[in-house]
Amino acid sequence: MCDATWGEHWDEVDGQRMLFCCDICAAAFKNMISAVKKANSWSRVDSLHIAGNNGTGRKCTASGEGSDFKFYVKFYNDGSILDFHKL
Amino acid sequence: MDSEGFHALSEHFVVAGISGEGEHVMWLNRYVGRDRIPANMLSERLSVMYDTSGDLKGWIVRRLVERIYTTPPHPFIKRMQHPDRSTIYGYVLEHHHFLMQWVKSCAAIMSKTDEEDVQLYEIDNIISEFRGLSPSRPSHHELLLRMGESIGITRSVVYSTEPLQTTARCLNWWQRIASECHWLETMAAMHTLELTANPNIRKMGSDLTYFDPAILENDSYPEAVRNFLREGYVADASHSMDALDLIEKHCTPELEKDVQSVVYRTVSLLDDYLMSRLKRSESYGN
């Protein structure tokens, strides 16, 4: 999520074990995946490209079930979603 | 804090960071950078970050401005430039609890100090924030309640609505500082926050003020909203800087680093608390 190398926090996302820098980034990522799946009625997200940071918010492209979905997301400091909308 | 103290602090941060503890990692990301560095290098960075060059007041102002007003401005500040009803709703419901705690912190400072200038300052503070000077000059808290009423939130709703979890967590910390720490640390924790609404914040490095001052003359906003914003805008101009003058005047070399650590923590909690107002605004109309 933020490319920081300070911490090592492992978490499971859709059955896949993933490394994050901290528990807040893990929570943010999982909330984002859930929001993308819900917005597209997808059962899973195949890939995700993330650009931006916590201050500006992030512009992302998700791929799943043969299509792409571009969106903006910004988080509260606890990793819950402040703003999520299609681009 | 001597070099040994900075080394212990850096060890603490590195250990907490490696364990993936979010608050510490986010602090390191923000203030030090994204790449992990060894504890000895972090110790040097921290000692530079805590260097006031003899200007504690300016150092405190810079910490508030960098956290809330720049890189980039806080989402609540952006929303406050032209606040809608949901923003005001979130403001009123969370800030009521903030002010209820605020008066307790001010009283705690008074109970612990023998400095007359500090006691007089806090008396003025309690009167303006909580008691009011006269019926024609109501307190900031009373103006907040009236602002809520102007958008249809009754006082009973304000008083009976519990703070959001994030607000409660922030208030607990401010309460703990007031109960357990030196009165000067409590002053730093509370009065750094008041800088947020200082109308001269642009002269201190911000691109924005707390809100667009044109609002004060804009009839599309209820009069109670403009009265609340105007009071804070006028009062906090000198009020917040007076507090920093007192902190600088009474701070000793032994206390300075502790005061600075409190400032780092209090601006971080302010960030969370302002987010909590936004979170509450989401439930407007529900």
mmCIF file of C-alpha atoms in Angstrom:
data_model
loop_
_atom_site.group_PDB
_atom_site.id
_atom_site.type_symbol
_atom_site.label_atom_id
_atom_site.label_comp_id
_atom_site.label_asym_id
_atom_site.label_seq_id
_atom_site.Cartn_x
_atom_site.Cartn_y
_atom_site.Cartn_z
ATOM 1 C CA MET A 1 0.000 0.000 0.000
ATOM 2 C CA CYS A 2 2.591 2.587 1.018
ATOM 3 C CA ASP A 3 5.871 0.857 0.056
ATOM 4 C CA ALA A 4 7.240 1.329 3.554
ATOM 5 C CA THR A 5 9.835 -1.153 4.728
ATOM 6 C CA TRP A 6 9.643 -0.479 8.462
ATOM 7 C CA GLY A 7 7.336 -3.280 9.412
ATOM 8 C CA GLU A 8 6.321 -6.825 8.609
ATOM 9 C CA HIS A 9 2.667 -7.597 9.036
ATOM 10 C CA TRP A 10 1.242 -10.721 7.384
ATOM 11 C CA ASP A 11 -2.433 -10.971 6.622
ATOM 12 C CA GLU A 12 -4.717 -13.147 4.507
ATOM 13 C CA VAL A 13 -6.694 -11.561 1.665
ATOM 14 C CA ASP A 14 -9.116 -13.778 -0.265
ATOM 15 C CA GLY A 15 -7.183 -16.853 0.778
ATOM 16 C CA GLN A 16 -3.802 -15.394 -0.195
ATOM 17 C CA ARG A 17 -1.174 -14.647 2.443
ATOM 18 C CA MET A 18 0.225 -11.147 1.866
ATOM 19 C CA LEU A 19 2.910 -8.961 3.447
ATOM 20 C CA PHE A 20 2.106 -5.413 4.563
ATOM 21 C CA CYS A 21 4.122 -2.812 6.422
ATOM 22 C CA CYS A 22 1.551 -2.599 9.197
ATOM 23 C CA ASP A 23 -1.890 -3.622 10.386
ATOM 24 C CA ILE A 24 -3.462 -0.343 9.185
ATOM 25 C CA CYS A 25 -2.271 -0.846 5.587
ATOM 26 C CA ALA A 26 -3.586 -4.426 5.720
ATOM 27 C CA ALA A 27 -6.991 -3.203 6.899
ATOM 28 C CA ALA A 28 -7.052 -0.513 4.184
ATOM 29 C CA PHE A 29 -6.165 -3.021 1.472
ATOM 30 C CA LYS A 30 -8.837 -5.479 2.561
ATOM 31 C CA ASN A 31 -11.461 -2.712 2.738
ATOM 32 C CA MET A 32 -10.470 -1.593 -0.758
ATOM 33 C CA ILE A 33 -10.730 -5.106 -2.191
ATOM 34 C CA SER A 34 -14.179 -5.524 -0.626
ATOM 35 C CA ALA A 35 -15.339 -2.184 -2.078
ATOM 36 C CA VAL A 36 -14.099 -3.115 -5.580
ATOM 37 C CA LYS A 37 -15.802 -6.505 -5.484
ATOM 38 C CA LYS A 38 -19.056 -4.965 -4.283
ATOM 39 C CA ALA A 39 -18.984 -2.148 -6.893
ATOM 40 C CA ASN A 40 -18.487 -4.644 -9.745
ATOM 41 C CA SER A 41 -20.304 -7.680 -8.356
ATOM 42 C CA TRP A 42 -17.039 -9.582 -8.776
ATOM 43 C CA SER A 43 -16.255 -12.677 -6.764
ATOM 44 C CA ARG A 44 -12.535 -11.888 -6.820
ATOM 45 C CA VAL A 45 -9.989 -9.271 -7.929
ATOM 46 C CA ASP A 46 -7.263 -10.667 -10.202
ATOM 47 C CA SER A 47 -4.871 -7.711 -10.147
ATOM 48 C CA LEU A 48 -4.644 -4.218 -8.769
ATOM 49 C CA HIS A 49 -2.456 -1.258 -9.739
ATOM 50 C CA ILE A 50 -2.196 1.454 -7.081
ATOM 51 C CA ALA A 51 -0.776 4.971 -7.542
ATOM 52 C CA GLY A 52 -0.712 7.733 -4.947
ATOM 53 C CA ASN A 53 -0.395 7.913 -1.199
ATOM 54 C CA ASN A 54 -2.374 8.338 1.977
ATOM 55 C CA GLY A 55 -2.273 12.120 1.830
ATOM 56 C CA THR A 56 -3.518 12.617 -1.725
ATOM 57 C CA GLY A 57 -5.545 9.440 -1.959
ATOM 58 C CA ARG A 58 -4.925 6.727 -4.543
ATOM 59 C CA LYS A 59 -5.900 6.273 -8.186
ATOM 60 C CA CYS A 60 -6.184 2.573 -8.929
ATOM 61 C CA THR A 61 -7.023 0.103 -11.670
ATOM 62 C CA ALA A 62 -8.464 -3.256 -10.717
ATOM 63 C CA SER A 63 -8.906 -6.216 -13.050
ATOM 64 C CA GLY A 64 -11.378 -9.005 -12.552
ATOM 65 C CA GLU A 65 -13.650 -11.299 -14.514
ATOM 66 C CA GLY A 66 -12.289 -10.022 -17.824
ATOM 67 C CA SER A 67 -12.741 -6.298 -17.277
ATOM 68 C CA ASP A 68 -10.962 -3.312 -15.735
ATOM 69 C CA PHE A 69 -12.271 -0.884 -13.123
ATOM 70 C CA LYS A 70 -10.587 2.478 -12.503
ATOM 71 C CA PHE A 71 -11.303 4.152 -9.198
ATOM 72 C CA TYR A 72 -10.149 6.649 -6.567
ATOM 73 C CA VAL A 73 -9.864 5.708 -2.927
ATOM 74 C CA LYS A 74 -8.895 7.577 0.223
ATOM 75 C CA PHE A 75 -8.771 6.162 3.705
ATOM 76 C CA TYR A 76 -9.365 7.271 7.256
ATOM 77 C CA ASN A 77 -6.348 6.871 9.536
ATOM 78 C CA ASP A 78 -7.618 3.501 10.754
ATOM 79 C CA GLY A 79 -7.823 2.060 7.226
ATOM 80 C CA SER A 80 -11.586 2.415 6.745
ATOM 81 C CA ILE A 81 -12.723 4.123 3.538
ATOM 82 C CA LEU A 82 -13.253 7.893 3.465
ATOM 83 C CA ASP A 83 -13.891 8.231 -0.268
ATOM 84 C CA PHE A 84 -14.355 5.619 -2.989
ATOM 85 C CA HIS A 85 -15.598 6.425 -6.449
ATOM 86 C CA LYS A 86 -15.296 5.296 -10.054
ATOM 87 C CA LEU A 87 -13.002 7.260 -12.372
ATOM 88 C CA MET B 1 16.584 13.974 26.175
ATOM 89 C CA ASP B 2 20.274 13.196 25.686
ATOM 90 C CA SER B 3 21.813 10.953 23.037
ATOM 91 C CA GLU B 4 21.035 7.935 25.194
ATOM 92 C CA GLY B 5 17.403 9.004 25.305
ATOM 93 C CA PHE B 6 17.227 9.372 21.516
ATOM 94 C CA HIS B 7 18.822 5.964 21.127
ATOM 95 C CA ALA B 8 16.228 4.375 23.436
ATOM 96 C CA LEU B 9 13.452 6.161 21.530
ATOM 97 C CA SER B 10 14.775 4.978 18.172
ATOM 98 C CA GLU B 11 15.048 1.382 19.469
ATOM 99 C CA HIS B 12 11.434 1.608 20.594
ATOM 100 C CA PHE B 13 10.320 2.832 17.158
ATOM 101 C CA VAL B 14 12.303 0.205 15.272
ATOM 102 C CA VAL B 15 10.927 -2.635 17.397
ATOM 103 C CA ALA B 16 7.340 -1.349 17.121
ATOM 104 C CA GLY B 17 7.828 -0.825 13.382
ATOM 105 C CA ILE B 18 9.137 -4.315 12.733
ATOM 106 C CA SER B 19 6.153 -5.785 14.532
ATOM 107 C CA GLY B 20 3.922 -3.926 12.059
ATOM 108 C CA GLU B 21 2.245 -1.751 14.674
ATOM 109 C CA GLY B 22 0.362 0.720 12.499
ATOM 110 C CA GLU B 23 0.576 3.934 14.477
ATOM 111 C CA HIS B 24 4.355 3.742 14.818
ATOM 112 C CA VAL B 25 4.874 2.756 11.175
ATOM 113 C CA MET B 26 2.674 5.622 9.985
ATOM 114 C CA TRP B 27 4.606 8.066 12.166
ATOM 115 C CA LEU B 28 7.918 6.834 10.773
ATOM 116 C CA ASN B 29 6.580 7.005 7.210
ATOM 117 C CA ARG B 30 5.437 10.556 7.690
ATOM 118 C CA TYR B 31 8.366 12.048 9.558
ATOM 119 C CA VAL B 32 11.383 9.897 8.700
ATOM 120 C CA GLY B 33 10.622 8.258 5.356
ATOM 121 C CA ARG B 34 9.416 4.941 3.992
ATOM 122 C CA ASP B 35 12.684 3.028 4.094
ATOM 123 C CA ARG B 36 13.752 1.385 7.299
ATOM 124 C CA ILE B 37 17.050 2.692 8.667
ATOM 125 C CA PRO B 38 19.125 1.280 11.536
ATOM 126 C CA ALA B 39 18.425 2.446 15.066
ATOM 127 C CA ASN B 40 21.652 4.463 15.288
ATOM 128 C CA MET B 41 20.754 6.430 12.139
ATOM 129 C CA LEU B 42 17.187 6.887 13.333
ATOM 130 C CA SER B 43 18.537 8.207 16.614
ATOM 131 C CA GLU B 44 20.454 10.913 14.733
ATOM 132 C CA ARG B 45 17.384 11.803 12.687
ATOM 133 C CA LEU B 46 15.279 12.117 15.808
ATOM 134 C CA SER B 47 17.780 14.425 17.470
ATOM 135 C CA VAL B 48 17.611 16.712 14.415
ATOM 136 C CA MET B 49 13.811 16.589 14.436
ATOM 137 C CA TYR B 50 13.741 17.633 18.084
ATOM 138 C CA ASP B 51 16.172 20.532 17.574
ATOM 139 C CA THR B 52 14.284 23.762 18.294
ATOM 140 C CA SER B 53 17.308 26.032 17.804
ATOM 141 C CA GLY B 54 16.047 27.961 20.803
ATOM 142 C CA ASP B 55 12.614 28.592 19.324
ATOM 143 C CA LEU B 56 10.187 26.165 20.959
ATOM 144 C CA LYS B 57 7.181 28.273 20.002
ATOM 145 C CA GLY B 58 8.119 28.261 16.311
ATOM 146 C CA TRP B 59 8.864 24.539 16.491
ATOM 147 C CA ILE B 60 5.367 23.829 17.844
ATOM 148 C CA VAL B 61 3.739 25.976 15.152
ATOM 149 C CA ARG B 62 5.659 24.112 12.426
ATOM 150 C CA ARG B 63 4.509 20.722 13.755
ATOM 151 C CA LEU B 64 0.868 21.791 13.643
ATOM 152 C CA VAL B 65 1.110 23.360 10.195
ATOM 153 C CA GLU B 66 2.967 20.420 8.627
ATOM 154 C CA ARG B 67 0.505 17.897 10.049
ATOM 155 C CA ILE B 68 -2.809 19.645 9.421
ATOM 156 C CA TYR B 69 -2.277 22.304 6.743
ATOM 157 C CA THR B 70 0.314 21.025 4.295
ATOM 158 C CA THR B 71 1.430 17.898 2.427
ATOM 159 C CA PRO B 72 -1.573 18.062 1.679
ATOM 160 C CA PRO B 73 -4.178 19.910 3.830
ATOM 161 C CA HIS B 74 -6.292 17.696 6.066
ATOM 162 C CA PRO B 75 -9.573 16.544 4.418
ATOM 163 C CA PHE B 76 -11.602 18.209 7.153
ATOM 164 C CA ILE B 77 -9.839 21.543 6.549
ATOM 165 C CA LYS B 78 -10.607 21.220 2.845
ATOM 166 C CA ARG B 79 -14.241 20.478 3.676
ATOM 167 C CA MET B 80 -14.365 23.443 6.058
ATOM 168 C CA GLN B 81 -13.538 25.919 3.311
ATOM 169 C CA HIS B 82 -17.240 25.753 2.394
ATOM 170 C CA PRO B 83 -18.859 23.377 4.876
ATOM 171 C CA ASP B 84 -22.184 21.763 4.051
ATOM 172 C CA ARG B 85 -24.764 20.696 6.629
ATOM 173 C CA SER B 86 -23.302 17.240 7.034
ATOM 174 C CA THR B 87 -19.905 18.743 7.891
ATOM 175 C CA ILE B 88 -21.483 21.011 10.498
ATOM 176 C CA TYR B 89 -23.409 18.035 11.878
ATOM 177 C CA GLY B 90 -20.186 16.061 12.323
ATOM 178 C CA TYR B 91 -18.485 19.101 13.810
ATOM 179 C CA VAL B 92 -21.191 19.711 16.438
ATOM 180 C CA LEU B 93 -21.689 16.124 17.591
ATOM 181 C CA GLU B 94 -18.000 15.371 18.088
ATOM 182 C CA HIS B 95 -16.821 18.802 19.230
ATOM 183 C CA HIS B 96 -19.306 18.924 22.094
ATOM 184 C CA HIS B 97 -17.409 16.031 23.683
ATOM 185 C CA PHE B 98 -14.084 17.663 22.888
ATOM 186 C CA LEU B 99 -15.083 20.842 24.737
ATOM 187 C CA MET B 100 -16.422 18.873 27.714
ATOM 188 C CA GLN B 101 -12.984 17.305 28.046
ATOM 189 C CA TRP B 102 -11.191 20.554 27.254
ATOM 190 C CA VAL B 103 -12.434 22.298 30.383
ATOM 191 C CA LYS B 104 -11.198 19.404 32.516
ATOM 192 C CA SER B 105 -7.711 19.688 31.035
ATOM 193 C CA CYS B 106 -7.627 23.438 31.675
ATOM 194 C CA ALA B 107 -8.729 22.849 35.260
ATOM 195 C CA ALA B 108 -6.045 20.174 35.679
ATOM 196 C CA ILE B 109 -3.389 22.665 34.570
ATOM 197 C CA MET B 110 -4.626 25.189 37.134
ATOM 198 C CA SER B 111 -4.661 22.623 39.907
ATOM 199 C CA LYS B 112 -1.028 21.705 39.314
ATOM 200 C CA THR B 113 0.688 25.038 38.784
ATOM 201 C CA ASP B 114 1.644 27.908 41.066
ATOM 202 C CA GLU B 115 2.314 30.213 38.140
ATOM 203 C CA GLU B 116 -0.166 33.062 38.343
ATOM 204 C CA ASP B 117 0.042 34.013 34.662
ATOM 205 C CA VAL B 118 -0.827 30.432 33.690
ATOM 206 C CA GLN B 119 -3.745 30.310 36.105
ATOM 207 C CA LEU B 120 -5.136 33.597 34.817
ATOM 208 C CA TYR B 121 -4.751 32.396 31.238
ATOM 209 C CA GLU B 122 -6.635 29.191 31.942
ATOM 210 C CA ILE B 123 -9.394 31.039 33.825
ATOM 211 C CA ASP B 124 -9.887 33.242 30.754
ATOM 212 C CA ASN B 125 -9.818 30.141 28.609
ATOM 213 C CA ILE B 126 -12.478 28.329 30.640
ATOM 214 C CA ILE B 127 -14.706 31.402 30.674
ATOM 215 C CA SER B 128 -14.482 31.981 26.918
ATOM 216 C CA GLU B 129 -14.776 28.328 25.964
ATOM 217 C CA PHE B 130 -17.257 27.084 28.525
ATOM 218 C CA ARG B 131 -18.866 29.705 30.768
ATOM 219 C CA GLY B 132 -19.253 32.784 28.589
ATOM 220 C CA LEU B 133 -18.493 36.386 29.504
ATOM 221 C CA SER B 134 -22.125 37.541 29.651
ATOM 222 C CA PRO B 135 -25.499 36.708 28.078
ATOM 223 C CA SER B 136 -24.503 38.817 25.088
ATOM 224 C CA ARG B 137 -21.088 37.110 24.880
ATOM 225 C CA PRO B 138 -21.875 33.403 25.174
ATOM 226 C CA SER B 139 -19.236 30.708 25.416
ATOM 227 C CA HIS B 140 -17.810 28.844 22.467
ATOM 228 C CA HIS B 141 -19.651 25.762 23.711
ATOM 229 C CA GLU B 142 -22.975 27.612 23.768
ATOM 230 C CA LEU B 143 -22.302 28.919 20.238
ATOM 231 C CA LEU B 144 -21.576 25.351 19.146
ATOM 232 C CA LEU B 145 -24.929 24.173 20.521
ATOM 233 C CA ARG B 146 -26.697 27.042 18.755
ATOM 234 C CA MET B 147 -24.927 26.133 15.516
ATOM 235 C CA GLY B 148 -26.287 22.609 15.924
ATOM 236 C CA GLU B 149 -29.808 23.924 16.541
ATOM 237 C CA SER B 150 -29.588 26.035 13.384
ATOM 238 C CA ILE B 151 -29.372 22.852 11.313
ATOM 239 C CA GLY B 152 -31.971 21.003 13.351
ATOM 240 C CA ILE B 153 -29.873 19.180 15.983
ATOM 241 C CA THR B 154 -31.395 19.637 19.420
ATOM 242 C CA ARG B 155 -29.297 19.963 22.560
ATOM 243 C CA SER B 156 -30.719 16.737 23.915
ATOM 244 C CA VAL B 157 -29.487 14.919 20.823
ATOM 245 C CA VAL B 158 -26.034 16.472 21.196
ATOM 246 C CA TYR B 159 -25.808 15.516 24.877
ATOM 247 C CA SER B 160 -27.196 12.008 24.423
ATOM 248 C CA THR B 161 -25.028 11.042 21.431
ATOM 249 C CA GLU B 162 -21.892 9.188 22.427
ATOM 250 C CA PRO B 163 -18.631 10.262 20.731
ATOM 251 C CA LEU B 164 -17.356 8.040 17.961
ATOM 252 C CA GLN B 165 -14.730 5.519 18.972
ATOM 253 C CA THR B 166 -11.883 7.548 17.449
ATOM 254 C CA THR B 167 -12.993 10.707 19.238
ATOM 255 C CA ALA B 168 -13.240 8.808 22.523
ATOM 256 C CA ARG B 169 -9.729 7.403 22.048
ATOM 257 C CA CYS B 170 -8.328 10.914 21.474
ATOM 258 C CA LEU B 171 -10.193 12.332 24.466
ATOM 259 C CA ASN B 172 -8.937 9.522 26.680
ATOM 260 C CA TRP B 173 -5.353 10.392 25.790
ATOM 261 C CA TRP B 174 -5.864 14.113 26.418
ATOM 262 C CA GLN B 175 -7.516 13.231 29.731
ATOM 263 C CA ARG B 176 -4.624 10.942 30.660
ATOM 264 C CA ILE B 177 -2.038 13.644 29.927
ATOM 265 C CA ALA B 178 -4.007 16.028 32.147
ATOM 266 C CA SER B 179 -4.195 13.471 34.964
ATOM 267 C CA GLU B 180 -0.727 11.994 34.868
ATOM 268 C CA CYS B 181 1.701 14.473 33.333
ATOM 269 C CA HIS B 182 3.286 17.812 34.131
ATOM 270 C CA TRP B 183 0.998 20.819 33.686
ATOM 271 C CA LEU B 184 3.280 22.193 30.974
ATOM 272 C CA GLU B 185 2.836 18.999 28.947
ATOM 273 C CA THR B 186 -0.922 19.370 29.365
ATOM 274 C CA MET B 187 -0.698 22.958 28.127
ATOM 275 C CA ALA B 188 1.270 21.778 25.100
ATOM 276 C CA ALA B 189 -1.211 18.977 24.419
ATOM 277 C CA MET B 190 -4.251 21.241 24.539
ATOM 278 C CA HIS B 191 -3.118 24.628 23.304
ATOM 279 C CA THR B 192 -1.222 23.346 20.284
ATOM 280 C CA LEU B 193 -4.687 22.299 19.080
ATOM 281 C CA GLU B 194 -5.974 25.872 19.273
ATOM 282 C CA LEU B 195 -3.518 26.958 16.594
ATOM 283 C CA THR B 196 -5.696 25.141 14.073
ATOM 284 C CA ALA B 197 -8.232 27.971 13.928
ATOM 285 C CA ASN B 198 -5.691 30.787 14.144
ATOM 286 C CA PRO B 199 -6.581 33.216 11.321
ATOM 287 C CA ASN B 200 -2.887 34.005 10.846
ATOM 288 C CA ILE B 201 -2.064 30.408 9.999
ATOM 289 C CA ARG B 202 -1.197 31.413 6.420
ATOM 290 C CA LYS B 203 1.629 33.574 7.705
ATOM 291 C CA MET B 204 2.913 30.445 9.431
ATOM 292 C CA GLY B 205 3.260 28.412 6.234
ATOM 293 C CA SER B 206 -0.242 27.257 5.375
ATOM 294 C CA ASP B 207 -1.992 27.816 2.039
ATOM 295 C CA LEU B 208 -5.407 27.698 3.694
ATOM 296 C CA THR B 209 -7.114 29.148 6.727
ATOM 297 C CA TYR B 210 -9.402 27.036 8.910
ATOM 298 C CA PHE B 211 -12.306 28.108 6.694
ATOM 299 C CA ASP B 212 -12.852 30.586 3.905
ATOM 300 C CA PRO B 213 -13.395 33.868 5.820
ATOM 301 C CA ALA B 214 -15.888 34.959 3.147
ATOM 302 C CA ILE B 215 -18.306 32.588 4.883
ATOM 303 C CA LEU B 216 -18.627 35.106 7.704
ATOM 304 C CA GLU B 217 -20.377 37.513 5.334
ATOM 305 C CA ASN B 218 -22.301 34.857 3.406
ATOM 306 C CA ASP B 219 -26.037 34.937 4.204
ATOM 307 C CA SER B 220 -26.564 31.442 2.838
ATOM 308 C CA TYR B 221 -25.010 30.134 6.048
ATOM 309 C CA PRO B 222 -27.194 30.313 9.179
ATOM 310 C CA GLU B 223 -26.288 33.183 11.469
ATOM 311 C CA ALA B 224 -25.503 30.719 14.276
ATOM 312 C CA VAL B 225 -22.937 28.981 12.069
ATOM 313 C CA ARG B 226 -21.246 32.268 11.239
ATOM 314 C CA ASN B 227 -21.319 33.342 14.905
ATOM 315 C CA PHE B 228 -19.611 30.141 15.989
ATOM 316 C CA LEU B 229 -16.921 30.371 13.330
ATOM 317 C CA ARG B 230 -16.393 34.097 13.914
ATOM 318 C CA GLU B 231 -15.880 33.634 17.657
ATOM 319 C CA GLY B 232 -13.197 31.006 17.167
ATOM 320 C CA TYR B 233 -11.601 32.999 14.383
ATOM 321 C CA VAL B 234 -11.295 36.136 16.495
ATOM 322 C CA ALA B 235 -10.510 34.472 19.839
ATOM 323 C CA ASP B 236 -7.850 32.088 18.601
ATOM 324 C CA ALA B 237 -5.834 34.822 16.884
ATOM 325 C CA SER B 238 -4.083 35.924 20.057
ATOM 326 C CA HIS B 239 -5.339 33.247 22.425
ATOM 327 C CA SER B 240 -3.385 30.339 20.959
ATOM 328 C CA MET B 241 -0.166 32.337 20.639
ATOM 329 C CA ASP B 242 -0.472 33.556 24.230
ATOM 330 C CA ALA B 243 -0.474 29.929 25.344
ATOM 331 C CA LEU B 244 2.662 29.183 23.341
ATOM 332 C CA ASP B 245 4.350 32.217 24.916
ATOM 333 C CA LEU B 246 3.558 30.796 28.357
ATOM 334 C CA ILE B 247 4.794 27.333 27.403
ATOM 335 C CA GLU B 248 8.052 28.776 26.113
ATOM 336 C CA LYS B 249 8.432 31.028 29.158
ATOM 337 C CA HIS B 250 7.973 28.254 31.725
ATOM 338 C CA CYS B 251 9.601 25.349 29.889
ATOM 339 C CA THR B 252 12.856 24.095 31.392
ATOM 340 C CA PRO B 253 15.598 22.198 29.538
ATOM 341 C CA GLU B 254 14.620 19.093 31.516
ATOM 342 C CA LEU B 255 11.016 19.327 30.312
ATOM 343 C CA GLU B 256 11.516 20.452 26.737
ATOM 344 C CA LYS B 257 11.841 17.072 24.996
ATOM 345 C CA ASP B 258 8.842 15.686 26.862
ATOM 346 C CA VAL B 259 6.817 18.713 25.769
ATOM 347 C CA GLN B 260 7.941 18.145 22.180
ATOM 348 C CA SER B 261 6.945 14.481 22.284
ATOM 349 C CA VAL B 262 3.533 15.533 23.534
ATOM 350 C CA VAL B 263 3.245 17.959 20.604
ATOM 351 C CA TYR B 264 4.040 15.204 18.080
ATOM 352 C CA ARG B 265 1.385 12.999 19.654
ATOM 353 C CA THR B 266 -1.251 15.683 20.046
ATOM 354 C CA VAL B 267 -1.090 16.789 16.382
ATOM 355 C CA SER B 268 -1.373 13.149 15.361
ATOM 356 C CA LEU B 269 -4.483 12.772 17.513
ATOM 357 C CA LEU B 270 -5.836 16.043 16.150
ATOM 358 C CA ASP B 271 -5.539 14.509 12.680
ATOM 359 C CA ASP B 272 -7.556 11.497 13.894
ATOM 360 C CA TYR B 273 -10.086 13.665 15.703
ATOM 361 C CA LEU B 274 -10.754 15.819 12.625
ATOM 362 C CA MET B 275 -11.225 12.603 10.646
ATOM 363 C CA SER B 276 -13.759 11.559 13.252
ATOM 364 C CA ARG B 277 -15.799 14.694 12.544
ATOM 365 C CA LEU B 278 -15.833 13.667 8.872
ATOM 366 C CA LYS B 279 -16.842 10.133 9.788
ATOM 367 C CA ARG B 280 -19.752 11.485 11.825
ATOM 368 C CA SER B 281 -20.816 13.702 8.923
ATOM 369 C CA GLU B 282 -21.482 10.544 6.902
ATOM 370 C CA SER B 283 -24.423 9.729 9.156
ATOM 371 C CA TYR B 284 -26.147 13.087 8.618
ATOM 372 C CA GLY B 285 -29.789 12.548 7.682
ATOM 373 C CA ASN B 286 -29.835 8.898 8.732
#
